[in-house]
Amino acid sequence: MKYLDEYRDGELAQQLAREIHRATTRPWTIMEVCGGQTHAIVKFGIDELLPSRITLIHGPGCPVCVTPLEVIDKALEIAARPEVIFTSFGDMLRVPGSVTDLLSVKAAGGDVRMVYSPLDAVKLAAAHPGREVVFFGVGFETTAPATAMAVFQAAQQGLKNFSLLVSHVLVPPAIEALMASPHCRVQAFLAAGHVCAVMGCTEYPPLAARFRVPIVVTGFEPLDILQGILMTVRQLESGRAEVENQYARAVRREGNQPAQQLIRRVFRVVPRKWRGVGEIPRSGLGLAEAYAAFDAERKFGVADRAVAEPADCLAGLVLQGLKKPHECPAFGGRCTPEHPLGATMVSGEGACAAYYRYRRTPALV
C-alpha cells in the first residue's frame, strides 16, 4: 500500500531505533502533543524500542478530551430540545457530561445525529427548514477550517436555522501554558503534523527560543515518530532548541493560507478553558461578531455554569503529561471504555483509551 507500508517498514524502524540509542547519552523527556501520535506509539510499541533514558509523555492533543465539561453540558441541554437536530462527530456522542451523554439524550428521544463533516449539518438545515440544526464544533486547527466553511456556506445560503456550539482550541498557547507550569518536565516536543499542515510552523520559533525547547513537527506513522524522536534527541544532545520539520511531505512553513484566511474571517481568538487543564489565554476560537447569529449559545440562551470534574479521574494530569494512564487507580477497573470516568478513556485519540486497547495487562505497562 503506497504511502502507508513504506512508513511501517520494520527494518527501517530498527535502524532508526539503533541510531536513537547511539545518539542518546543522557535522560530526556519528550512529549508527543497529538493523541494520534500517542496511539501510534502505544499500538506499534515505539516506546519499547527506545533507550531507557528516553521517556515519552503524552500531551493535550486530543480534541474530544480537552472539551470542557461545561460545554458538554450545554450540548446536552440544547440536544434535548424538541425543535433541535443536534449533530456531532461520533467521538463526542459518548463523552460524559456531568450527568449523562449525548447518546443517552438520543435514547431518551432527542434528535442527535452523527455526521462526518460540518457541511453535512448545513445540508440538514437546508433540508429541514422547520427545525433548528446545531453542529458541535470541537477540535484543533485541523478541524476549524471545515467548521468555518460550514458557517460561511450557511451564511451564503441565508440559512437561519443553522448554528454552532463552538469549542475549538489552539495548540501553541497550550504548549506555552505547559512550559510555563512549575510542574513541567517536558524537554522537547513532537508537534502535531496535521495542525502544522494547516497553520504552518511560524508560531513555534518564539516558543522554542523562550523556553529553550526543541520542537520537531512530526507525522503519525511509526517511521515518522522514530525519526522525529531522533531529531529531538540530536538537538537535545547538542544543546540546540530549534524548530525542525520531519513531516515535510505534508507541512510547509507557511501552512495552508486559504484555510487560515477562512479561520480568520469566521472566528476570533478567545480565552478557552481546557478540560482538566483550566483556562488558557488566547487558546480558543469563538465566532466573529459578523457571524454571531450562528452562535448556538446565544440562540438557545444556555448559561455559563461551573461543573466539578470527577474526583477519582486523573485525566487532567494525563493530559498535562504528569501521569500515565495506568497510574490512575481507576484505570481498567472503575474506568473502562464502556463505563468511562473521563474523556481520555472514550475518545479515539485519548491516551487512556490507547493504553486500555493495546496494553491493558499491567505487566506490560
mmCIF file of C-alpha atoms in Angstrom:
data_model
loop_
_atom_site.group_PDB
_atom_site.id
_atom_site.type_symbol
_atom_site.label_atom_id
_atom_site.label_comp_id
_atom_site.label_asym_id
_atom_site.label_seq_id
_atom_site.Cartn_x
_atom_site.Cartn_y
_atom_site.Cartn_z
ATOM 1 C CA MET A 1 0.000 0.000 0.000
ATOM 2 C CA LYS A 2 1.746 3.144 -1.187
ATOM 3 C CA TYR A 3 2.459 5.812 1.463
ATOM 4 C CA LEU A 4 1.453 3.570 4.358
ATOM 5 C CA ASP A 5 3.507 0.387 4.359
ATOM 6 C CA GLU A 6 6.553 2.475 3.460
ATOM 7 C CA TYR A 7 6.298 4.216 6.841
ATOM 8 C CA ARG A 8 5.814 0.945 8.758
ATOM 9 C CA ASP A 9 8.906 -0.870 7.486
ATOM 10 C CA GLY A 10 10.219 -2.948 10.384
ATOM 11 C CA GLU A 11 13.859 -2.998 9.300
ATOM 12 C CA LEU A 12 13.939 0.778 8.838
ATOM 13 C CA ALA A 13 12.296 1.174 12.238
ATOM 14 C CA GLN A 14 15.002 -0.972 13.862
ATOM 15 C CA GLN A 15 17.670 1.077 12.071
ATOM 16 C CA LEU A 16 16.225 4.349 13.377
ATOM 17 C CA ALA A 17 15.957 2.860 16.874
ATOM 18 C CA ARG A 18 19.648 1.931 16.749
ATOM 19 C CA GLU A 19 20.510 5.487 15.716
ATOM 20 C CA ILE A 20 18.499 6.834 18.644
ATOM 21 C CA HIS A 21 20.363 4.504 21.013
ATOM 22 C CA ARG A 22 23.713 5.719 19.660
ATOM 23 C CA ALA A 23 22.689 9.392 19.918
ATOM 24 C CA THR A 24 21.385 9.197 23.499
ATOM 25 C CA THR A 25 23.870 9.800 26.310
ATOM 26 C CA ARG A 26 21.600 11.350 28.974
ATOM 27 C CA PRO A 27 17.995 11.077 30.225
ATOM 28 C CA TRP A 28 15.481 13.073 28.179
ATOM 29 C CA THR A 29 11.727 13.569 28.483
ATOM 30 C CA ILE A 30 9.873 14.178 25.225
ATOM 31 C CA MET A 31 6.166 14.975 24.853
ATOM 32 C CA GLU A 32 4.180 13.971 21.784
ATOM 33 C CA VAL A 33 1.447 16.590 21.544
ATOM 34 C CA CYS A 34 -1.140 14.711 19.484
ATOM 35 C CA GLY A 35 -3.347 11.859 20.629
ATOM 36 C CA GLY A 36 -2.962 10.263 17.191
ATOM 37 C CA GLN A 37 0.780 10.063 17.812
ATOM 38 C CA THR A 38 0.123 8.580 21.272
ATOM 39 C CA HIS A 39 -1.985 5.810 19.753
ATOM 40 C CA ALA A 40 0.709 5.042 17.160
ATOM 41 C CA ILE A 41 3.402 4.926 19.855
ATOM 42 C CA VAL A 42 1.441 2.526 22.048
ATOM 43 C CA LYS A 43 -0.004 0.429 19.194
ATOM 44 C CA PHE A 44 3.330 -0.174 17.476
ATOM 45 C CA GLY A 45 5.425 -0.386 20.665
ATOM 46 C CA ILE A 46 7.641 2.502 19.595
ATOM 47 C CA ASP A 47 8.478 3.426 23.194
ATOM 48 C CA GLU A 48 9.711 -0.134 23.771
ATOM 49 C CA LEU A 49 12.310 0.332 21.017
ATOM 50 C CA LEU A 50 13.834 3.361 22.733
ATOM 51 C CA PRO A 51 16.683 3.586 25.249
ATOM 52 C CA SER A 52 15.514 3.505 28.865
ATOM 53 C CA ARG A 53 16.913 7.031 29.209
ATOM 54 C CA ILE A 54 14.195 8.416 26.935
ATOM 55 C CA THR A 55 10.769 8.951 28.490
ATOM 56 C CA LEU A 56 7.822 9.699 26.236
ATOM 57 C CA ILE A 57 4.912 11.518 27.885
ATOM 58 C CA HIS A 58 1.544 12.250 26.371
ATOM 59 C CA GLY A 59 0.213 15.728 25.689
ATOM 60 C CA PRO A 60 -3.139 17.514 25.493
ATOM 61 C CA GLY A 61 -3.641 16.926 21.771
ATOM 62 C CA CYS A 62 -6.923 15.035 21.897
ATOM 63 C CA PRO A 63 -9.721 17.413 20.826
ATOM 64 C CA VAL A 64 -12.502 15.430 22.449
ATOM 65 C CA CYS A 65 -10.575 15.043 25.711
ATOM 66 C CA VAL A 66 -9.994 18.760 26.247
ATOM 67 C CA THR A 67 -13.586 19.862 25.557
ATOM 68 C CA PRO A 68 -14.764 21.261 28.925
ATOM 69 C CA LEU A 69 -17.412 19.504 30.943
ATOM 70 C CA GLU A 70 -19.436 22.730 30.995
ATOM 71 C CA VAL A 71 -19.590 22.838 27.189
ATOM 72 C CA ILE A 72 -20.709 19.208 27.020
ATOM 73 C CA ASP A 73 -23.479 20.035 29.490
ATOM 74 C CA LYS A 74 -24.532 22.904 27.211
ATOM 75 C CA ALA A 75 -24.606 20.457 24.291
ATOM 76 C CA LEU A 76 -26.807 18.095 26.301
ATOM 77 C CA GLU A 77 -29.225 20.904 27.161
ATOM 78 C CA ILE A 78 -29.536 22.038 23.543
ATOM 79 C CA ALA A 79 -29.782 18.477 22.187
ATOM 80 C CA ALA A 80 -32.726 17.715 24.482
ATOM 81 C CA ARG A 81 -34.875 20.494 22.994
ATOM 82 C CA PRO A 82 -37.674 19.120 20.758
ATOM 83 C CA GLU A 83 -37.111 21.587 17.923
ATOM 84 C CA VAL A 84 -33.397 20.743 17.599
ATOM 85 C CA ILE A 85 -31.489 18.330 15.365
ATOM 86 C CA PHE A 86 -28.152 18.148 17.198
ATOM 87 C CA THR A 87 -25.192 16.984 15.093
ATOM 88 C CA SER A 88 -21.702 15.974 16.122
ATOM 89 C CA PHE A 89 -18.732 13.834 15.182
ATOM 90 C CA GLY A 90 -19.120 10.311 16.563
ATOM 91 C CA ASP A 91 -16.396 10.641 19.222
ATOM 92 C CA MET A 92 -18.384 13.247 21.131
ATOM 93 C CA LEU A 93 -21.536 11.173 21.498
ATOM 94 C CA ARG A 94 -20.264 9.016 24.369
ATOM 95 C CA VAL A 95 -18.217 11.625 26.219
ATOM 96 C CA PRO A 96 -19.768 12.012 29.665
ATOM 97 C CA GLY A 97 -21.075 15.347 30.837
ATOM 98 C CA SER A 98 -21.651 15.977 34.500
ATOM 99 C CA VAL A 99 -24.754 13.718 34.476
ATOM 100 C CA THR A 100 -25.226 11.983 31.124
ATOM 101 C CA ASP A 101 -24.036 11.910 27.495
ATOM 102 C CA LEU A 102 -25.421 12.652 24.041
ATOM 103 C CA LEU A 103 -26.225 9.011 23.263
ATOM 104 C CA SER A 104 -28.389 8.892 26.386
ATOM 105 C CA VAL A 105 -30.164 12.063 25.261
ATOM 106 C CA LYS A 106 -30.800 10.349 21.922
ATOM 107 C CA ALA A 107 -32.130 7.240 23.689
ATOM 108 C CA ALA A 108 -34.493 9.474 25.641
ATOM 109 C CA GLY A 109 -35.958 10.885 22.423
ATOM 110 C CA GLY A 110 -33.572 13.671 21.459
ATOM 111 C CA ASP A 111 -32.772 14.037 17.752
ATOM 112 C CA VAL A 112 -28.997 13.537 17.970
ATOM 113 C CA ARG A 113 -27.235 12.593 14.757
ATOM 114 C CA MET A 114 -23.622 11.696 13.942
ATOM 115 C CA VAL A 115 -22.161 13.473 10.912
ATOM 116 C CA TYR A 116 -18.850 13.081 9.114
ATOM 117 C CA SER A 117 -18.494 16.753 8.187
ATOM 118 C CA PRO A 118 -19.895 20.089 9.395
ATOM 119 C CA LEU A 119 -21.143 20.538 5.842
ATOM 120 C CA ASP A 120 -23.479 17.560 6.409
ATOM 121 C CA ALA A 121 -25.120 19.631 9.154
ATOM 122 C CA VAL A 122 -25.579 22.530 6.749
ATOM 123 C CA LYS A 123 -27.304 20.161 4.300
ATOM 124 C CA LEU A 124 -29.592 19.003 7.109
ATOM 125 C CA ALA A 125 -30.515 22.612 7.891
ATOM 126 C CA ALA A 126 -31.372 23.241 4.238
ATOM 127 C CA ALA A 127 -33.460 20.059 4.126
ATOM 128 C CA HIS A 128 -35.354 20.759 7.373
ATOM 129 C CA PRO A 129 -36.271 24.472 7.381
ATOM 130 C CA GLY A 130 -38.762 23.914 10.199
ATOM 131 C CA ARG A 131 -36.116 22.540 12.597
ATOM 132 C CA GLU A 132 -33.086 24.098 14.284
ATOM 133 C CA VAL A 133 -29.869 22.285 13.285
ATOM 134 C CA VAL A 134 -26.877 22.651 15.613
ATOM 135 C CA PHE A 135 -23.340 21.395 14.956
ATOM 136 C CA PHE A 136 -20.965 20.751 17.869
ATOM 137 C CA GLY A 137 -17.706 22.283 16.616
ATOM 138 C CA VAL A 138 -14.734 20.908 18.570
ATOM 139 C CA GLY A 139 -11.113 20.268 17.749
ATOM 140 C CA PHE A 140 -7.834 21.976 16.962
ATOM 141 C CA GLU A 141 -6.674 23.979 13.969
ATOM 142 C CA THR A 142 -7.132 20.822 11.893
ATOM 143 C CA THR A 143 -10.942 20.841 12.017
ATOM 144 C CA ALA A 144 -11.516 24.570 12.397
ATOM 145 C CA PRO A 145 -11.397 25.289 8.621
ATOM 146 C CA ALA A 146 -14.227 22.829 7.925
ATOM 147 C CA THR A 147 -16.335 24.343 10.709
ATOM 148 C CA ALA A 148 -15.610 27.822 9.373
ATOM 149 C CA MET A 149 -16.624 26.711 5.883
ATOM 150 C CA ALA A 150 -19.938 25.391 7.251
ATOM 151 C CA VAL A 151 -20.773 28.762 8.791
ATOM 152 C CA PHE A 152 -19.628 30.578 5.681
ATOM 153 C CA GLN A 153 -21.824 28.406 3.444
ATOM 154 C CA ALA A 154 -24.816 28.697 5.805
ATOM 155 C CA ALA A 155 -24.467 32.485 5.613
ATOM 156 C CA GLN A 156 -24.154 32.376 1.827
ATOM 157 C CA GLN A 157 -27.345 30.275 1.622
ATOM 158 C CA GLY A 158 -29.202 32.558 4.030
ATOM 159 C CA LEU A 159 -29.957 29.727 6.452
ATOM 160 C CA LYS A 160 -31.499 31.000 9.676
ATOM 161 C CA ASN A 161 -31.921 27.579 11.299
ATOM 162 C CA PHE A 162 -28.241 26.570 11.474
ATOM 163 C CA SER A 163 -25.919 27.316 14.398
ATOM 164 C CA LEU A 164 -22.706 26.173 16.061
ATOM 165 C CA LEU A 165 -21.791 25.230 19.587
ATOM 166 C CA VAL A 166 -18.109 26.152 19.290
ATOM 167 C CA SER A 167 -15.263 24.757 21.382
ATOM 168 C CA HIS A 168 -12.277 24.921 19.037
ATOM 169 C CA VAL A 169 -8.845 25.232 20.657
ATOM 170 C CA LEU A 170 -5.356 26.262 19.517
ATOM 171 C CA VAL A 171 -2.157 24.272 20.113
ATOM 172 C CA PRO A 172 0.657 26.863 20.530
ATOM 173 C CA PRO A 173 -0.946 28.593 23.573
ATOM 174 C CA ALA A 174 -1.309 25.163 25.211
ATOM 175 C CA ILE A 175 2.389 24.437 24.678
ATOM 176 C CA GLU A 176 3.204 27.819 26.205
ATOM 177 C CA ALA A 177 0.981 27.076 29.229
ATOM 178 C CA LEU A 178 2.576 23.661 29.739
ATOM 179 C CA MET A 179 6.096 25.078 29.596
ATOM 180 C CA ALA A 180 5.246 27.921 31.979
ATOM 181 C CA SER A 181 3.949 25.492 34.616
ATOM 182 C CA PRO A 182 6.282 24.901 37.591
ATOM 183 C CA HIS A 183 5.439 21.192 37.306
ATOM 184 C CA CYS A 184 6.526 20.902 33.684
ATOM 185 C CA ARG A 185 9.121 18.204 32.927
ATOM 186 C CA VAL A 186 8.997 18.391 29.120
ATOM 187 C CA GLN A 187 12.389 18.901 27.441
ATOM 188 C CA ALA A 188 11.291 18.583 23.805
ATOM 189 C CA PHE A 189 8.097 18.374 21.759
ATOM 190 C CA LEU A 190 6.917 16.312 18.825
ATOM 191 C CA ALA A 191 4.478 18.826 17.341
ATOM 192 C CA ALA A 192 1.347 17.565 15.574
ATOM 193 C CA GLY A 193 1.922 17.389 11.831
ATOM 194 C CA HIS A 194 -1.707 17.863 10.796
ATOM 195 C CA VAL A 195 -2.045 21.075 12.827
ATOM 196 C CA CYS A 196 1.057 22.454 11.112
ATOM 197 C CA ALA A 197 -0.242 21.348 7.702
ATOM 198 C CA VAL A 198 -2.951 23.974 8.234
ATOM 199 C CA MET A 199 -1.152 26.620 10.311
ATOM 200 C CA GLY A 200 2.465 26.162 9.219
ATOM 201 C CA CYS A 201 5.436 26.359 11.585
ATOM 202 C CA THR A 202 5.819 30.091 12.110
ATOM 203 C CA GLU A 203 4.214 30.164 15.580
ATOM 204 C CA TYR A 204 6.769 27.787 17.094
ATOM 205 C CA PRO A 205 10.199 29.500 16.867
ATOM 206 C CA PRO A 206 9.346 32.069 19.604
ATOM 207 C CA LEU A 207 8.292 29.222 21.905
ATOM 208 C CA ALA A 208 11.429 27.199 21.175
ATOM 209 C CA ALA A 209 13.597 30.247 21.871
ATOM 210 C CA ARG A 210 11.753 31.418 25.001
ATOM 211 C CA PHE A 211 11.708 28.037 26.725
ATOM 212 C CA ARG A 212 14.888 26.611 25.184
ATOM 213 C CA VAL A 213 12.973 23.574 23.972
ATOM 214 C CA PRO A 214 13.376 21.710 20.660
ATOM 215 C CA ILE A 215 10.135 21.381 18.661
ATOM 216 C CA VAL A 216 10.046 18.886 15.808
ATOM 217 C CA VAL A 217 6.951 18.850 13.590
ATOM 218 C CA THR A 218 6.233 15.144 13.241
ATOM 219 C CA GLY A 219 3.897 12.838 11.337
ATOM 220 C CA PHE A 220 1.900 9.878 12.610
ATOM 221 C CA GLU A 221 3.362 6.691 11.174
ATOM 222 C CA PRO A 222 5.977 4.673 13.099
ATOM 223 C CA LEU A 223 8.914 5.838 10.967
ATOM 224 C CA ASP A 224 7.719 9.452 11.234
ATOM 225 C CA ILE A 225 7.683 9.256 15.007
ATOM 226 C CA LEU A 226 11.022 7.464 15.317
ATOM 227 C CA GLN A 227 12.655 9.998 13.005
ATOM 228 C CA GLY A 228 11.048 12.856 14.972
ATOM 229 C CA ILE A 229 12.429 11.415 18.204
ATOM 230 C CA LEU A 230 15.890 11.061 16.648
ATOM 231 C CA MET A 231 15.789 14.711 15.529
ATOM 232 C CA THR A 232 14.772 15.898 19.015
ATOM 233 C CA VAL A 233 17.451 13.781 20.691
ATOM 234 C CA ARG A 234 20.146 15.152 18.407
ATOM 235 C CA GLN A 235 19.033 18.699 19.276
ATOM 236 C CA LEU A 236 18.943 17.948 22.999
ATOM 237 C CA GLU A 237 22.346 16.283 22.990
ATOM 238 C CA SER A 238 23.910 19.209 21.115
ATOM 239 C CA GLY A 239 22.219 21.892 23.223
ATOM 240 C CA ARG A 240 20.111 23.263 20.386
ATOM 241 C CA ALA A 241 16.498 24.428 20.717
ATOM 242 C CA GLU A 242 15.151 24.856 17.196
ATOM 243 C CA VAL A 243 12.041 24.136 15.154
ATOM 244 C CA GLU A 244 12.551 21.358 12.622
ATOM 245 C CA ASN A 245 10.123 19.758 10.207
ATOM 246 C CA GLN A 246 10.163 15.952 9.981
ATOM 247 C CA TYR A 247 6.774 15.951 8.188
ATOM 248 C CA ALA A 248 7.977 17.881 5.153
ATOM 249 C CA ARG A 249 5.881 15.757 2.780
ATOM 250 C CA ALA A 250 2.746 17.416 4.229
ATOM 251 C CA VAL A 251 3.832 20.580 6.063
ATOM 252 C CA ARG A 252 5.054 23.810 4.547
ATOM 253 C CA ARG A 253 6.432 26.623 6.672
ATOM 254 C CA GLU A 254 3.578 28.978 5.760
ATOM 255 C CA GLY A 255 0.875 26.282 6.023
ATOM 256 C CA ASN A 256 -2.429 26.355 4.165
ATOM 257 C CA GLN A 257 -3.044 30.044 3.532
ATOM 258 C CA PRO A 258 -6.660 29.789 2.223
ATOM 259 C CA ALA A 259 -7.622 27.714 5.283
ATOM 260 C CA GLN A 260 -6.013 30.264 7.603
ATOM 261 C CA GLN A 261 -7.821 33.120 5.855
ATOM 262 C CA LEU A 262 -11.154 31.353 6.301
ATOM 263 C CA ILE A 263 -10.455 30.791 10.015
ATOM 264 C CA ARG A 264 -9.577 34.476 10.478
ATOM 265 C CA ARG A 265 -12.728 35.536 8.593
ATOM 266 C CA VAL A 266 -15.210 33.450 10.598
ATOM 267 C CA PHE A 267 -13.580 33.191 14.029
ATOM 268 C CA ARG A 268 -11.878 35.388 16.589
ATOM 269 C CA VAL A 269 -9.290 34.317 19.164
ATOM 270 C CA VAL A 270 -10.741 33.987 22.673
ATOM 271 C CA PRO A 271 -9.647 32.610 26.053
ATOM 272 C CA ARG A 272 -10.741 28.978 26.346
ATOM 273 C CA LYS A 273 -10.991 26.513 29.187
ATOM 274 C CA TRP A 274 -9.382 23.120 28.547
ATOM 275 C CA ARG A 275 -10.894 20.154 30.351
ATOM 276 C CA GLY A 276 -8.577 19.022 33.128
ATOM 277 C CA VAL A 277 -6.153 21.873 32.467
ATOM 278 C CA GLY A 278 -8.061 25.093 33.093
ATOM 279 C CA GLU A 279 -8.417 28.349 31.176
ATOM 280 C CA ILE A 280 -5.589 29.286 28.826
ATOM 281 C CA PRO A 281 -5.473 32.845 27.424
ATOM 282 C CA ARG A 282 -5.945 33.207 23.646
ATOM 283 C CA SER A 283 -6.212 29.433 23.221
ATOM 284 C CA GLY A 284 -9.645 29.153 21.611
ATOM 285 C CA LEU A 285 -11.750 30.218 18.659
ATOM 286 C CA GLY A 286 -15.159 31.849 19.005
ATOM 287 C CA LEU A 287 -17.429 33.135 16.262
ATOM 288 C CA ALA A 288 -16.620 36.606 14.986
ATOM 289 C CA GLU A 289 -19.280 39.232 15.602
ATOM 290 C CA ALA A 290 -20.264 39.190 11.923
ATOM 291 C CA TYR A 291 -21.346 35.547 12.394
ATOM 292 C CA ALA A 292 -22.877 35.934 15.872
ATOM 293 C CA ALA A 293 -26.298 34.901 14.521
ATOM 294 C CA PHE A 294 -24.885 31.389 14.140
ATOM 295 C CA ASP A 295 -23.826 31.130 17.795
ATOM 296 C CA ALA A 296 -25.900 28.362 19.416
ATOM 297 C CA GLU A 297 -25.076 29.576 22.936
ATOM 298 C CA ARG A 298 -26.694 32.937 22.158
ATOM 299 C CA LYS A 299 -29.580 31.458 20.168
ATOM 300 C CA PHE A 300 -30.607 28.992 22.883
ATOM 301 C CA GLY A 301 -29.542 31.045 25.895
ATOM 302 C CA VAL A 302 -27.542 28.291 27.553
ATOM 303 C CA ALA A 303 -25.889 29.905 30.522
ATOM 304 C CA ASP A 304 -22.334 29.536 31.745
ATOM 305 C CA ARG A 305 -22.024 27.127 34.622
ATOM 306 C CA ALA A 306 -19.403 25.753 36.998
ATOM 307 C CA VAL A 307 -19.095 21.962 36.981
ATOM 308 C CA ALA A 308 -16.671 19.917 39.074
ATOM 309 C CA GLU A 309 -14.604 17.159 37.444
ATOM 310 C CA PRO A 310 -14.993 13.628 38.905
ATOM 311 C CA ALA A 311 -12.605 13.447 41.871
ATOM 312 C CA ASP A 312 -11.411 9.926 41.018
ATOM 313 C CA CYS A 313 -10.459 10.732 37.387
ATOM 314 C CA LEU A 314 -6.841 11.739 36.659
ATOM 315 C CA ALA A 315 -7.477 12.702 33.023
ATOM 316 C CA GLY A 316 -6.297 16.263 33.648
ATOM 317 C CA LEU A 317 -2.922 15.062 34.889
ATOM 318 C CA VAL A 318 -2.664 12.638 31.959
ATOM 319 C CA LEU A 319 -3.353 15.480 29.504
ATOM 320 C CA GLN A 320 -0.549 17.537 31.065
ATOM 321 C CA GLY A 321 1.944 14.675 30.903
ATOM 322 C CA LEU A 322 2.144 14.477 34.701
ATOM 323 C CA LYS A 323 0.666 10.963 34.916
ATOM 324 C CA LYS A 324 0.417 7.989 32.586
ATOM 325 C CA PRO A 325 -2.975 6.280 32.190
ATOM 326 C CA HIS A 326 -2.071 3.117 34.105
ATOM 327 C CA GLU A 327 -1.005 5.265 37.093
ATOM 328 C CA CYS A 328 -4.672 6.172 37.663
ATOM 329 C CA PRO A 329 -6.252 3.903 40.328
ATOM 330 C CA ALA A 330 -9.488 3.795 38.337
ATOM 331 C CA PHE A 331 -7.826 2.687 35.062
ATOM 332 C CA GLY A 332 -9.264 -0.564 33.705
ATOM 333 C CA GLY A 333 -11.453 -1.072 36.781
ATOM 334 C CA ARG A 334 -13.922 1.659 37.580
ATOM 335 C CA CYS A 335 -12.975 3.390 34.318
ATOM 336 C CA THR A 336 -13.301 1.476 31.038
ATOM 337 C CA PRO A 337 -14.444 2.453 27.520
ATOM 338 C CA GLU A 338 -17.875 1.012 28.371
ATOM 339 C CA HIS A 339 -18.098 2.967 31.642
ATOM 340 C CA PRO A 340 -15.680 5.919 31.330
ATOM 341 C CA LEU A 341 -15.000 8.429 34.074
ATOM 342 C CA GLY A 342 -13.213 10.824 31.723
ATOM 343 C CA ALA A 343 -12.960 11.695 28.055
ATOM 344 C CA THR A 344 -9.433 10.266 27.727
ATOM 345 C CA MET A 345 -10.973 6.776 28.038
ATOM 346 C CA VAL A 346 -13.739 7.444 25.484
ATOM 347 C CA SER A 347 -12.036 9.315 22.684
ATOM 348 C CA GLY A 348 -10.416 7.533 19.769
ATOM 349 C CA GLU A 349 -7.371 9.755 20.401
ATOM 350 C CA GLY A 350 -7.408 9.541 24.204
ATOM 351 C CA ALA A 351 -4.276 8.293 25.957
ATOM 352 C CA CYS A 352 -6.262 6.143 28.404
ATOM 353 C CA ALA A 353 -8.114 4.514 25.500
ATOM 354 C CA ALA A 354 -4.781 3.737 23.819
ATOM 355 C CA TYR A 355 -3.369 2.033 26.917
ATOM 356 C CA TYR A 356 -6.634 0.162 27.535
ATOM 357 C CA ARG A 357 -6.806 -1.068 23.954
ATOM 358 C CA TYR A 358 -3.182 -2.052 23.448
ATOM 359 C CA ARG A 359 -1.612 -2.529 26.902
ATOM 360 C CA ARG A 360 -4.268 -3.453 29.399
ATOM 361 C CA THR A 361 -2.067 -6.103 31.021
ATOM 362 C CA PRO A 362 -0.375 -4.365 33.998
ATOM 363 C CA ALA A 363 2.896 -6.215 33.408
ATOM 364 C CA LEU A 364 3.222 -4.571 30.022
ATOM 365 C CA VAL A 365 2.767 -1.007 31.212
#
